[in-house]
């Protein structure tokens, strides 16, 4: 009777804990920042507002906290041809650009990209017509891509940005066209400046060019810069608090590190600067990035810092100065990528840029796993099925190691009664118990670590697969079958986590009961602890663990029965 009361009490406590967990999850989701869905930019921002002025002739170390950078070089007199600083007039407008991959808003003041939405990536499965917004400028959010010209004849200072004109207010990539050019025009005395954005079909890479036609009587000198201005808001909703979360921050490539990443706290504590060829700036979040990629053949200056008093972070590059003789023309360019972490596309854009798919310290395992998973999907056509096949392949690769582990566990299970007898006889003498236990191991030729070591070898692969699945944007909104319509979201009915917990429990019954009663009770709780953890994990990750658990349970059951049958015949 007491056992039933105890079981009932435990079940009651478990029910209360699960209910509290559900309520906690709902509370946490309610508190998480909403994914930006407002595509209307509510107000224009004065580029010099709230920022101290910067002397265009100052050095990098002396440069102030201006939103618009000054000239970084010290060896040139600042002779900036100052176009009249535009005020907020009716002539300032937003230009809308629409392609099959991007919806973009460009502010004619400065020609900055102030909003980017991805029509191929809806906010949720239920909101297919509501594209995910990556960059945006609203009253509560700042995340924009700026570019311009600084230096002796540059058009941009902390007090003044050029006001461009354009032939149209909106541009659309039409059916049958593979490329769309958007030209912004600015007349600087006798120098004609065209800022050109080139968009391509089915691509997230935008070419930004400055075409400078110097029809004046003096040389024109300036430097191209590009930067990302961003606050430290966390976009959208992520994994539960107890799960490993994806990196949020800035990254680049340096002479010492192919992939150097810094979160916002790192930048606030200590700014970063370097001069390097063939580098880039990437703002990284779960599944998506924005990145400036300057001309790879130039020695480019980089400066990442927090702008004091503004709450914004500036991630800047400046190319070397360009001098254009009277009557000559020149073009300066940089590429801007904003879209998913498509490792195949990023590999083609710049060296090491694909590393923004951040697999952590086990990247050398994760990358082959991802390529193999992607290859499986190429002919299976279903990411869930590809995960299942990948799990089977990994399990096959470790089949003999697992078999060794399970045989050791089966032998330990066979000698469990003898172990219990020793504990009963020498329970009060721990030293004697340990001596007699080791004698039993030697006599029966049992290695107590034989069940653990083969499993430890597999742990790095399991962790690597976790990161591979979590960082793969291909799984975002990818359906599997039946009730699983998004492998990157939790199982809506929690069937997979419960199935995993059940297989874990059955598999545990096949293992020998080791340790004291307290340790045994803790181990018996593990299946339910993991079940609770997995309730809110992406279903693609849980699918892997379910398949792996079922295969492990089947393999262990067969090996255990083989040993038991062999002992029975003997």
Coordinates of C-alpha atoms in Angstrom, one line a residue:
X1 CA 0.0 0.0 0.0
X2 CA 2.8 2.3 0.9
X3 CA 4.5 1.7 -2.5
X4 CA 1.3 2.7 -4.3
X5 CA 1.1 5.9 -2.1
X6 CA 4.7 6.7 -2.9
X7 CA 4.2 6.1 -6.6
X8 CA 1.1 8.3 -6.6
X9 CA 2.9 11.0 -4.7
X10 CA 5.8 10.9 -7.2
X11 CA 3.4 11.0 -10.2
X12 CA 1.6 14.0 -8.6
X13 CA 4.8 15.8 -8.1
X14 CA 5.9 15.1 -11.7
X15 CA 2.5 16.4 -13.0
X16 CA 2.9 19.6 -11.0
X17 CA 6.5 20.1 -12.3
X18 CA 5.5 19.5 -15.9
X19 CA 2.6 22.0 -15.5
X20 CA 4.9 24.6 -14.0
X21 CA 7.4 24.0 -16.8
X22 CA 4.7 24.6 -19.4
X23 CA 3.7 27.8 -17.6
X24 CA 7.3 28.9 -17.3
X25 CA 7.8 28.3 -21.0
X26 CA 4.8 30.3 -21.9
X27 CA 5.9 33.1 -19.6
X28 CA 9.4 33.1 -21.2
X29 CA 8.0 33.2 -24.7
X30 CA 5.8 36.2 -23.8
X31 CA 8.8 38.0 -22.4
X32 CA 11.1 37.3 -25.4
X33 CA 11.4 40.2 -28.0
X34 CA 9.0 39.9 -30.8
X35 CA 10.3 39.3 -34.3
X36 CA 10.2 42.6 -36.3
X37 CA 7.3 42.6 -38.7
X38 CA 6.8 46.3 -39.3
X39 CA 8.1 47.1 -42.8
X40 CA 7.2 50.8 -42.6
X41 CA 10.1 52.9 -41.4
X42 CA 8.4 55.2 -38.9
X43 CA 10.7 58.2 -39.1
X44 CA 13.9 59.5 -40.7
X45 CA 16.9 59.8 -38.5
X46 CA 19.2 62.8 -38.7
X47 CA 22.6 61.2 -39.4
X48 CA 24.4 63.7 -37.1
X49 CA 21.9 63.7 -34.3
X50 CA 23.1 62.6 -30.9
X51 CA 26.7 62.0 -32.1
X52 CA 29.7 64.2 -31.5
X53 CA 31.4 65.5 -34.6
X54 CA 34.5 63.8 -35.9
X55 CA 37.4 65.7 -37.6
X56 CA 37.7 64.2 -41.1
X57 CA 41.5 64.5 -40.8
X58 CA 41.8 62.7 -37.5
X59 CA 43.6 59.4 -37.0
X60 CA 41.8 56.1 -36.2
X61 CA 42.8 56.2 -32.6
X62 CA 41.7 59.9 -32.2
X63 CA 38.5 59.5 -34.1
X64 CA 35.4 60.4 -32.1
X65 CA 32.2 58.5 -31.7
X66 CA 30.5 59.7 -34.8
X67 CA 28.0 57.6 -36.6
X68 CA 29.6 58.7 -39.9
X69 CA 33.4 58.1 -39.8
X70 CA 36.0 60.6 -40.6
X71 CA 39.1 60.1 -42.8
X72 CA 41.4 57.7 -40.9
X73 CA 44.7 59.0 -42.5
X74 CA 46.8 61.7 -40.8
X75 CA 49.0 62.7 -43.8
X76 CA 46.4 64.5 -45.8
X77 CA 44.9 67.9 -45.4
X78 CA 41.2 67.8 -45.0
X79 CA 39.8 69.9 -47.8
X80 CA 36.3 68.5 -47.8
X81 CA 34.1 70.0 -50.6
X82 CA 31.1 70.6 -48.4
X83 CA 27.7 70.1 -50.0
X84 CA 25.0 71.9 -48.1
X85 CA 23.8 69.7 -45.3
X86 CA 20.3 68.6 -46.3
X87 CA 17.5 69.2 -43.9
X88 CA 14.4 66.9 -43.5
X89 CA 12.5 68.1 -46.5
X90 CA 9.9 66.5 -48.8
X91 CA 12.7 65.7 -51.3
X92 CA 14.1 63.1 -49.0
X93 CA 12.4 59.7 -49.5
X94 CA 12.7 56.0 -49.3
X95 CA 13.3 54.0 -52.5
X96 CA 11.7 50.5 -52.5
X97 CA 13.6 47.7 -54.3
X98 CA 11.9 44.3 -54.8
X99 CA 13.5 41.1 -56.1
X100 CA 12.5 37.5 -55.7
X101 CA 14.9 37.3 -52.7
X102 CA 15.0 40.7 -51.1
X103 CA 12.7 43.6 -50.2
X104 CA 14.9 46.6 -49.6
X105 CA 14.4 50.2 -48.5
X106 CA 17.1 52.8 -49.4
X107 CA 17.2 56.2 -47.8
X108 CA 18.1 58.9 -50.4
X109 CA 19.9 60.8 -47.6
X110 CA 23.3 59.0 -47.7
X111 CA 21.9 56.2 -49.9
X112 CA 21.8 53.9 -46.9
X113 CA 20.1 50.5 -46.7
X114 CA 17.7 51.0 -43.9
X115 CA 15.4 47.9 -44.2
X116 CA 15.8 44.4 -45.6
X117 CA 13.1 41.7 -45.6
X118 CA 13.5 38.2 -46.9
X119 CA 10.3 37.1 -48.8
X120 CA 11.6 33.5 -49.0
X121 CA 11.8 33.3 -45.2
X122 CA 8.5 34.0 -43.6
X123 CA 8.4 35.0 -39.9
X124 CA 6.5 31.8 -39.1
X125 CA 4.8 29.0 -41.0
X126 CA 1.5 30.5 -40.2
X127 CA 2.6 33.9 -41.6
X128 CA 3.7 32.9 -45.0
X129 CA 3.0 36.4 -46.4
X130 CA 4.9 38.2 -43.7
X131 CA 8.7 38.1 -44.6
X132 CA 11.3 38.0 -41.9
X133 CA 13.0 41.4 -41.5
X134 CA 16.7 41.5 -40.8
X135 CA 17.7 45.1 -41.1
X136 CA 15.4 47.9 -40.0
X137 CA 15.2 51.4 -38.6
X138 CA 12.3 52.2 -36.4
X139 CA 11.8 54.2 -33.2
X140 CA 12.9 51.2 -31.1
X141 CA 15.3 49.4 -33.5
X142 CA 18.4 50.4 -35.3
X143 CA 20.1 48.0 -37.7
X144 CA 21.2 49.6 -41.0
X145 CA 24.0 49.4 -43.6
X146 CA 25.6 52.7 -44.4
X147 CA 28.2 53.6 -47.0
X148 CA 29.7 56.7 -48.4
X149 CA 32.8 58.7 -49.3
X150 CA 35.1 60.4 -46.8
X151 CA 38.4 62.3 -47.1
X152 CA 39.5 65.5 -48.8
X153 CA 36.7 65.5 -51.4
X154 CA 34.3 63.0 -49.8
X155 CA 30.6 63.6 -49.5
X156 CA 30.1 62.3 -46.0
X157 CA 30.9 63.9 -42.6
X158 CA 29.2 63.7 -39.2
X159 CA 27.4 67.0 -40.0
X160 CA 26.6 66.4 -43.6
X161 CA 25.4 63.5 -45.8
X162 CA 24.6 63.8 -49.6
X163 CA 21.0 63.9 -50.6
X164 CA 20.7 61.6 -53.7
X165 CA 18.2 61.7 -56.5
X166 CA 16.8 58.8 -58.4
X167 CA 14.8 58.2 -61.5
X168 CA 12.0 56.3 -59.7
X169 CA 10.7 55.7 -56.2
X170 CA 10.5 52.0 -56.6
X171 CA 12.3 49.3 -58.6
X172 CA 11.2 45.7 -59.3
X173 CA 13.1 42.8 -60.8
X174 CA 10.8 41.7 -63.5
X175 CA 10.1 38.2 -64.8
X176 CA 12.8 37.2 -67.2
X177 CA 15.4 39.6 -65.8
X178 CA 18.4 38.4 -63.9
X179 CA 19.8 41.7 -62.8
X180 CA 18.4 45.0 -61.5
X181 CA 20.4 48.3 -61.2
X182 CA 19.4 51.1 -58.9
X183 CA 21.3 54.4 -59.5
X184 CA 21.4 57.3 -57.1
X185 CA 22.8 60.6 -58.3
X186 CA 24.6 63.4 -56.6
X187 CA 26.2 66.5 -58.1
X188 CA 29.2 67.8 -56.2
X189 CA 30.2 71.0 -58.1
X190 CA 31.8 69.7 -61.3
X191 CA 32.0 66.1 -60.0
X192 CA 29.2 63.7 -60.8
X193 CA 28.8 60.9 -58.3
X194 CA 26.6 57.9 -58.9
X195 CA 25.9 55.4 -56.2
X196 CA 24.8 52.1 -57.8
X197 CA 23.2 49.1 -56.2
X198 CA 23.1 45.9 -58.3
X199 CA 20.7 43.1 -57.3
X200 CA 20.6 39.7 -58.9
X201 CA 17.9 37.1 -59.1
X202 CA 17.9 34.4 -56.4
X203 CA 20.8 36.0 -54.7
X204 CA 21.4 37.8 -51.4
X205 CA 24.6 39.5 -52.4
X206 CA 24.3 43.2 -53.5
X207 CA 27.1 45.0 -55.3
X208 CA 27.5 48.6 -54.1
X209 CA 29.5 50.9 -56.3
X210 CA 30.5 54.6 -56.4
X211 CA 31.1 55.9 -59.9
X212 CA 32.9 59.2 -59.7
X213 CA 33.2 61.4 -62.8
X214 CA 35.6 64.2 -62.1
X215 CA 34.9 67.0 -64.6
X216 CA 36.5 69.6 -62.4
X217 CA 39.9 71.2 -62.9
X218 CA 41.5 69.7 -59.8
X219 CA 42.2 66.1 -58.7
X220 CA 39.4 64.5 -56.6
X221 CA 40.5 62.4 -53.6
X222 CA 38.3 60.3 -51.3
X223 CA 37.9 57.0 -49.5
X224 CA 35.1 54.5 -49.7
X225 CA 33.7 53.3 -46.4
X226 CA 30.9 50.9 -45.4
X227 CA 29.6 50.1 -42.0
X228 CA 26.8 48.5 -40.1
X229 CA 25.1 50.5 -37.3
X230 CA 23.3 48.3 -34.9
X231 CA 21.9 48.2 -31.3
X232 CA 22.2 45.1 -29.2
X233 CA 18.7 43.8 -29.5
X234 CA 18.1 40.1 -29.7
X235 CA 16.1 39.2 -32.8
X236 CA 13.1 36.8 -32.5
X237 CA 12.7 33.8 -30.3
X238 CA 15.4 31.3 -29.7
X239 CA 16.0 28.0 -28.0
X240 CA 15.0 27.5 -24.3
X241 CA 17.3 29.0 -21.6
X242 CA 18.8 25.7 -20.8
X243 CA 19.8 24.9 -24.4
X244 CA 23.0 26.1 -26.1
X245 CA 22.1 29.2 -28.0
X246 CA 23.5 30.4 -31.3
X247 CA 26.1 33.2 -31.3
X248 CA 24.9 36.8 -31.6
X249 CA 27.5 39.4 -32.4
X250 CA 30.2 40.5 -35.0
X251 CA 32.8 38.4 -36.7
X252 CA 35.7 38.8 -39.1
X253 CA 38.8 37.1 -40.3
X254 CA 42.3 38.2 -39.1
X255 CA 45.9 37.2 -39.7
X256 CA 45.8 35.1 -36.5
X257 CA 42.3 33.7 -36.7
X258 CA 40.3 32.6 -39.7
X259 CA 37.1 33.3 -37.7
X260 CA 37.2 35.8 -34.9
X261 CA 33.9 36.5 -33.2
X262 CA 33.1 39.2 -30.6
X263 CA 29.8 39.7 -28.9
X264 CA 28.5 43.2 -28.1
X265 CA 29.9 43.1 -24.5
X266 CA 33.4 42.4 -26.0
X267 CA 33.1 45.4 -28.3
X268 CA 31.8 47.6 -25.5
X269 CA 34.8 46.6 -23.3
X270 CA 37.5 47.0 -26.0
X271 CA 37.2 48.2 -29.6
X272 CA 38.7 46.1 -32.4
X273 CA 40.8 47.4 -35.3
X274 CA 43.0 46.0 -38.0
X275 CA 44.3 46.6 -41.5
X276 CA 44.0 43.6 -43.8
X277 CA 43.3 42.4 -47.4
X278 CA 40.6 39.9 -48.2
X279 CA 38.6 40.3 -45.0
X280 CA 35.0 41.2 -44.1
X281 CA 32.6 42.3 -41.5
X282 CA 29.6 40.0 -40.5
X283 CA 26.8 40.6 -38.1
X284 CA 25.8 37.1 -37.0
X285 CA 22.5 35.8 -35.6
X286 CA 20.7 32.5 -35.6
X287 CA 20.4 31.3 -39.2
X288 CA 21.1 34.7 -40.8
X289 CA 23.9 37.3 -41.3
X290 CA 24.6 40.7 -42.8
X291 CA 28.1 41.3 -44.1
X292 CA 30.2 43.9 -45.8
X293 CA 32.9 42.4 -48.1
X294 CA 35.3 45.2 -49.4
X295 CA 37.5 44.9 -52.5
X296 CA 39.7 41.9 -51.6
X297 CA 42.8 43.3 -53.4
X298 CA 43.0 46.4 -51.1
X299 CA 44.5 47.0 -47.7
X300 CA 41.3 47.9 -45.8
X301 CA 41.1 49.5 -42.4
X302 CA 38.6 48.0 -39.9
X303 CA 37.2 49.5 -36.7
X304 CA 34.5 48.0 -34.4
X305 CA 33.4 50.1 -31.5
X306 CA 30.5 51.2 -29.3
X307 CA 29.4 54.7 -29.9
X308 CA 29.3 56.3 -26.5
X309 CA 26.0 57.8 -25.4
X310 CA 24.0 56.3 -28.2
X311 CA 23.6 52.7 -27.4
X312 CA 24.7 51.8 -30.9
X313 CA 27.6 49.8 -32.2
X314 CA 29.6 50.7 -35.4
X315 CA 31.3 48.1 -37.5
X316 CA 33.3 50.0 -40.1
X317 CA 35.6 49.4 -43.0
X318 CA 37.5 52.0 -45.1
X319 CA 39.3 51.3 -48.3
X320 CA 42.5 53.2 -49.3
X321 CA 42.1 56.6 -50.8
X322 CA 41.4 57.0 -54.5
X323 CA 42.6 60.0 -56.5
X324 CA 41.0 60.8 -59.8
X325 CA 42.6 63.2 -62.2
X326 CA 40.6 66.0 -63.9
X327 CA 38.5 64.6 -66.7
X328 CA 38.9 61.0 -65.5
X329 CA 36.4 58.5 -64.0
X330 CA 36.9 55.8 -61.4
X331 CA 34.8 53.1 -59.6
X332 CA 35.0 52.0 -56.0
X333 CA 33.0 49.0 -54.8
X334 CA 32.1 46.7 -52.0
X335 CA 29.6 43.8 -51.7
X336 CA 26.9 43.6 -49.1
X337 CA 25.3 40.2 -48.2
X338 CA 22.2 39.9 -46.2
X339 CA 20.4 36.6 -45.9
X340 CA 20.7 33.0 -44.7
X341 CA 23.9 31.2 -43.6
X342 CA 24.1 29.4 -46.9
X343 CA 27.6 27.9 -46.5
X344 CA 27.9 27.0 -50.2
X345 CA 27.2 30.6 -51.3
X346 CA 29.3 32.1 -48.6
X347 CA 32.3 30.0 -49.6
X348 CA 32.1 31.7 -53.0
X349 CA 31.9 35.2 -51.7
X350 CA 35.0 35.5 -49.5
X351 CA 37.5 33.2 -47.8
X352 CA 36.3 31.9 -44.4
X353 CA 33.0 33.7 -44.6
X354 CA 31.2 30.3 -44.5
X355 CA 32.6 30.0 -40.9
X356 CA 29.7 32.2 -39.7
X357 CA 27.8 28.9 -39.6
X358 CA 29.3 28.6 -36.2
X359 CA 29.8 25.0 -35.2
X360 CA 31.9 25.8 -32.2
X361 CA 35.2 24.0 -31.3
X362 CA 34.0 20.8 -33.1
X363 CA 33.7 22.5 -36.5
X364 CA 36.0 19.9 -38.1
X365 CA 33.4 17.2 -37.3
X366 CA 30.4 19.4 -38.0
X367 CA 31.3 20.5 -41.5
X368 CA 31.6 16.9 -42.9
X369 CA 28.3 16.0 -41.1
X370 CA 26.6 19.0 -42.7
X371 CA 27.9 18.3 -46.2
X372 CA 26.8 14.6 -45.8
X373 CA 23.4 15.6 -44.5
X374 CA 22.9 18.0 -47.4
X375 CA 24.0 15.3 -49.9
X376 CA 21.4 12.9 -48.4
X377 CA 18.7 15.6 -48.7
X378 CA 19.6 16.2 -52.4
X379 CA 18.1 12.8 -53.4
X380 CA 15.8 12.1 -50.4
X381 CA 14.0 15.4 -50.6
X382 CA 13.0 15.4 -46.9
X383 CA 15.2 16.8 -44.1
X384 CA 13.6 14.6 -41.5
X385 CA 14.3 11.5 -43.5
X386 CA 17.9 12.7 -44.2
X387 CA 18.4 13.1 -40.4
X388 CA 17.1 9.5 -39.9
X389 CA 19.5 8.1 -42.5
X390 CA 22.4 10.2 -41.1
X391 CA 21.7 8.8 -37.7
X392 CA 21.7 5.3 -39.0
X393 CA 25.0 5.9 -40.8
X394 CA 26.6 7.3 -37.6
X395 CA 25.3 4.4 -35.6
X396 CA 26.7 2.0 -38.2
X397 CA 30.1 3.7 -38.0
X398 CA 30.2 3.2 -34.3
X399 CA 28.5 -0.2 -34.3
X400 CA 31.5 -2.2 -33.1
X401 CA 32.4 0.4 -30.3
X402 CA 28.8 0.3 -29.2
X403 CA 28.7 -3.5 -29.3
X404 CA 31.8 -3.6 -27.1
X405 CA 30.2 -1.3 -24.6
X406 CA 26.9 -3.2 -24.6
X407 CA 28.7 -6.6 -24.1
X408 CA 30.5 -5.1 -21.1
X409 CA 27.2 -3.9 -19.7
X410 CA 25.6 -7.3 -20.2
X411 CA 28.4 -9.0 -18.4
X412 CA 28.1 -6.5 -15.5
X413 CA 24.4 -7.2 -15.5
X414 CA 25.1 -10.9 -15.2
X415 CA 27.3 -10.4 -12.2
X416 CA 24.9 -8.0 -10.5
X417 CA 23.7 -10.6 -8.0
X418 CA 27.2 -11.3 -6.9
X419 CA 27.9 -7.6 -6.6
X420 CA 24.8 -7.3 -4.4
X421 CA 26.0 -10.2 -2.3
X422 CA 29.4 -8.4 -1.7
X423 CA 27.7 -5.2 -0.8
X424 CA 25.5 -7.0 1.7
X425 CA 28.5 -8.8 3.2
X426 CA 31.0 -5.9 3.3
X427 CA 28.7 -2.9 3.2
X428 CA 30.2 -1.5 6.4
X429 CA 33.8 -1.9 5.2
X430 CA 34.2 0.2 2.1
X431 CA 37.9 -0.7 1.7
X432 CA 37.2 -4.5 1.9
X433 CA 34.2 -4.1 -0.4
X434 CA 36.4 -2.4 -3.0
X435 CA 39.1 -5.2 -2.7
X436 CA 36.6 -8.0 -3.1
X437 CA 34.9 -6.2 -6.0
X438 CA 38.3 -5.9 -7.9
X439 CA 38.9 -9.6 -7.2
X440 CA 35.6 -10.5 -8.7
X441 CA 36.4 -8.3 -11.8
X442 CA 39.7 -10.1 -12.3
X443 CA 38.3 -13.5 -11.7
X444 CA 35.4 -13.0 -14.2
X445 CA 37.6 -11.0 -16.6
X446 CA 35.2 -8.0 -16.5
X447 CA 36.3 -4.5 -17.2
X448 CA 34.1 -2.0 -15.3
X449 CA 35.1 0.8 -17.7
X450 CA 34.4 -1.3 -20.7
X451 CA 30.9 0.0 -21.0
X452 CA 31.9 3.7 -20.6
X453 CA 35.0 4.3 -22.7
X454 CA 33.5 3.3 -26.1
X455 CA 30.6 5.6 -25.4
X456 CA 32.9 8.5 -24.4
X457 CA 34.5 8.3 -27.9
X458 CA 31.1 8.9 -29.5
X459 CA 30.2 11.9 -27.4
X460 CA 32.1 14.5 -29.6
X461 CA 30.2 13.3 -32.6
X462 CA 26.8 13.6 -30.8
X463 CA 27.7 17.1 -29.7
X464 CA 28.9 18.0 -33.2
X465 CA 25.6 16.7 -34.7
X466 CA 23.7 18.9 -32.3
X467 CA 25.5 22.0 -33.5
X468 CA 25.2 20.9 -37.1
X469 CA 21.4 20.6 -36.9
X470 CA 21.1 23.8 -34.8
X471 CA 23.1 26.0 -37.2
X472 CA 21.6 24.6 -40.5
X473 CA 19.2 27.2 -41.8
X474 CA 18.0 24.6 -44.2
X475 CA 16.0 23.0 -41.3
X476 CA 14.1 26.3 -40.6
X477 CA 10.4 25.7 -41.4
X478 CA 11.4 22.4 -43.1
X479 CA 8.5 19.8 -42.8
X480 CA 9.0 16.2 -41.9
X481 CA 5.7 14.3 -41.8
X482 CA 2.4 14.0 -40.0
X483 CA 2.3 16.6 -37.2
X484 CA 5.9 17.8 -37.6
X485 CA 5.7 20.7 -40.0
X486 CA 8.9 22.6 -38.8
X487 CA 12.0 20.7 -37.8
X488 CA 13.5 23.9 -36.3
X489 CA 10.5 24.2 -33.9
X490 CA 9.5 22.2 -30.9
X491 CA 7.2 19.2 -31.3
X492 CA 3.7 20.7 -30.9
X493 CA 2.3 17.6 -29.2
X494 CA 5.6 16.6 -27.4
X495 CA 5.4 13.1 -28.9
X496 CA 9.0 12.9 -29.9
X497 CA 10.4 13.9 -26.5
X498 CA 8.0 11.4 -24.7
X499 CA 9.1 8.7 -27.2
X500 CA 12.7 9.5 -26.4
X501 CA 12.1 9.3 -22.7
X502 CA 10.4 5.9 -23.1
X503 CA 13.3 4.5 -25.1
X504 CA 15.8 5.9 -22.6
X505 CA 13.8 4.2 -19.8
X506 CA 13.7 0.8 -21.5
X507 CA 17.4 1.0 -22.4
X508 CA 18.2 1.8 -18.8
X509 CA 16.5 -1.4 -17.7
X510 CA 19.0 -3.3 -19.8
X511 CA 21.9 -1.8 -17.9
X512 CA 23.3 -3.1 -14.6
X513 CA 22.2 -1.3 -11.5
X514 CA 25.5 0.2 -10.2
X515 CA 26.3 2.4 -7.3
X516 CA 24.5 2.9 -4.0
X517 CA 20.7 3.2 -3.8
X518 CA 20.8 7.0 -4.0
X519 CA 22.8 6.9 -7.2
X520 CA 20.5 4.3 -8.6
X521 CA 17.5 6.6 -7.9
X522 CA 19.2 9.5 -9.6
X523 CA 19.9 7.4 -12.7
X524 CA 16.3 6.2 -12.8
X525 CA 15.2 9.9 -12.9
X526 CA 17.5 10.7 -15.9
X527 CA 15.0 9.6 -18.6
X528 CA 12.4 12.0 -17.3
X529 CA 14.9 14.8 -16.8
X530 CA 16.0 14.5 -20.4
X531 CA 12.4 14.3 -21.5
X532 CA 11.6 17.6 -19.9
X533 CA 14.7 19.2 -21.4
X534 CA 13.7 17.9 -24.9
X535 CA 10.1 19.2 -24.6
X536 CA 11.1 22.5 -26.1
X537 CA 14.1 21.5 -28.2
X538 CA 13.8 21.8 -32.0
X539 CA 12.1 18.6 -33.3
X540 CA 14.9 17.9 -35.7
X541 CA 17.3 17.5 -32.8
X542 CA 14.9 15.4 -30.9
X543 CA 14.3 13.2 -34.0
X544 CA 18.0 12.4 -34.1
X545 CA 18.0 11.3 -30.4
X546 CA 14.8 9.2 -30.8
X547 CA 16.2 7.3 -33.7
X548 CA 19.6 6.9 -32.0
X549 CA 17.9 5.7 -28.8
X550 CA 15.7 3.2 -30.7
X551 CA 18.8 1.8 -32.5
X552 CA 20.8 1.7 -29.3
X553 CA 18.0 -0.1 -27.5
X554 CA 17.6 -2.7 -30.2
X555 CA 21.4 -3.3 -30.4
X556 CA 21.8 -3.6 -26.7
X557 CA 18.8 -5.9 -26.4
X558 CA 20.1 -8.3 -29.0
X559 CA 23.6 -8.4 -27.5
X560 CA 22.2 -8.9 -24.0
X561 CA 20.0 -11.8 -25.2
X562 CA 22.9 -13.4 -27.0
X563 CA 25.0 -13.4 -23.9
X564 CA 22.2 -14.7 -21.8
X565 CA 21.4 -17.5 -24.3
X566 CA 25.1 -18.4 -24.4
X567 CA 25.3 -18.7 -20.7
X568 CA 22.1 -20.8 -20.6
X569 CA 23.6 -23.3 -23.1
X570 CA 26.8 -23.5 -21.1

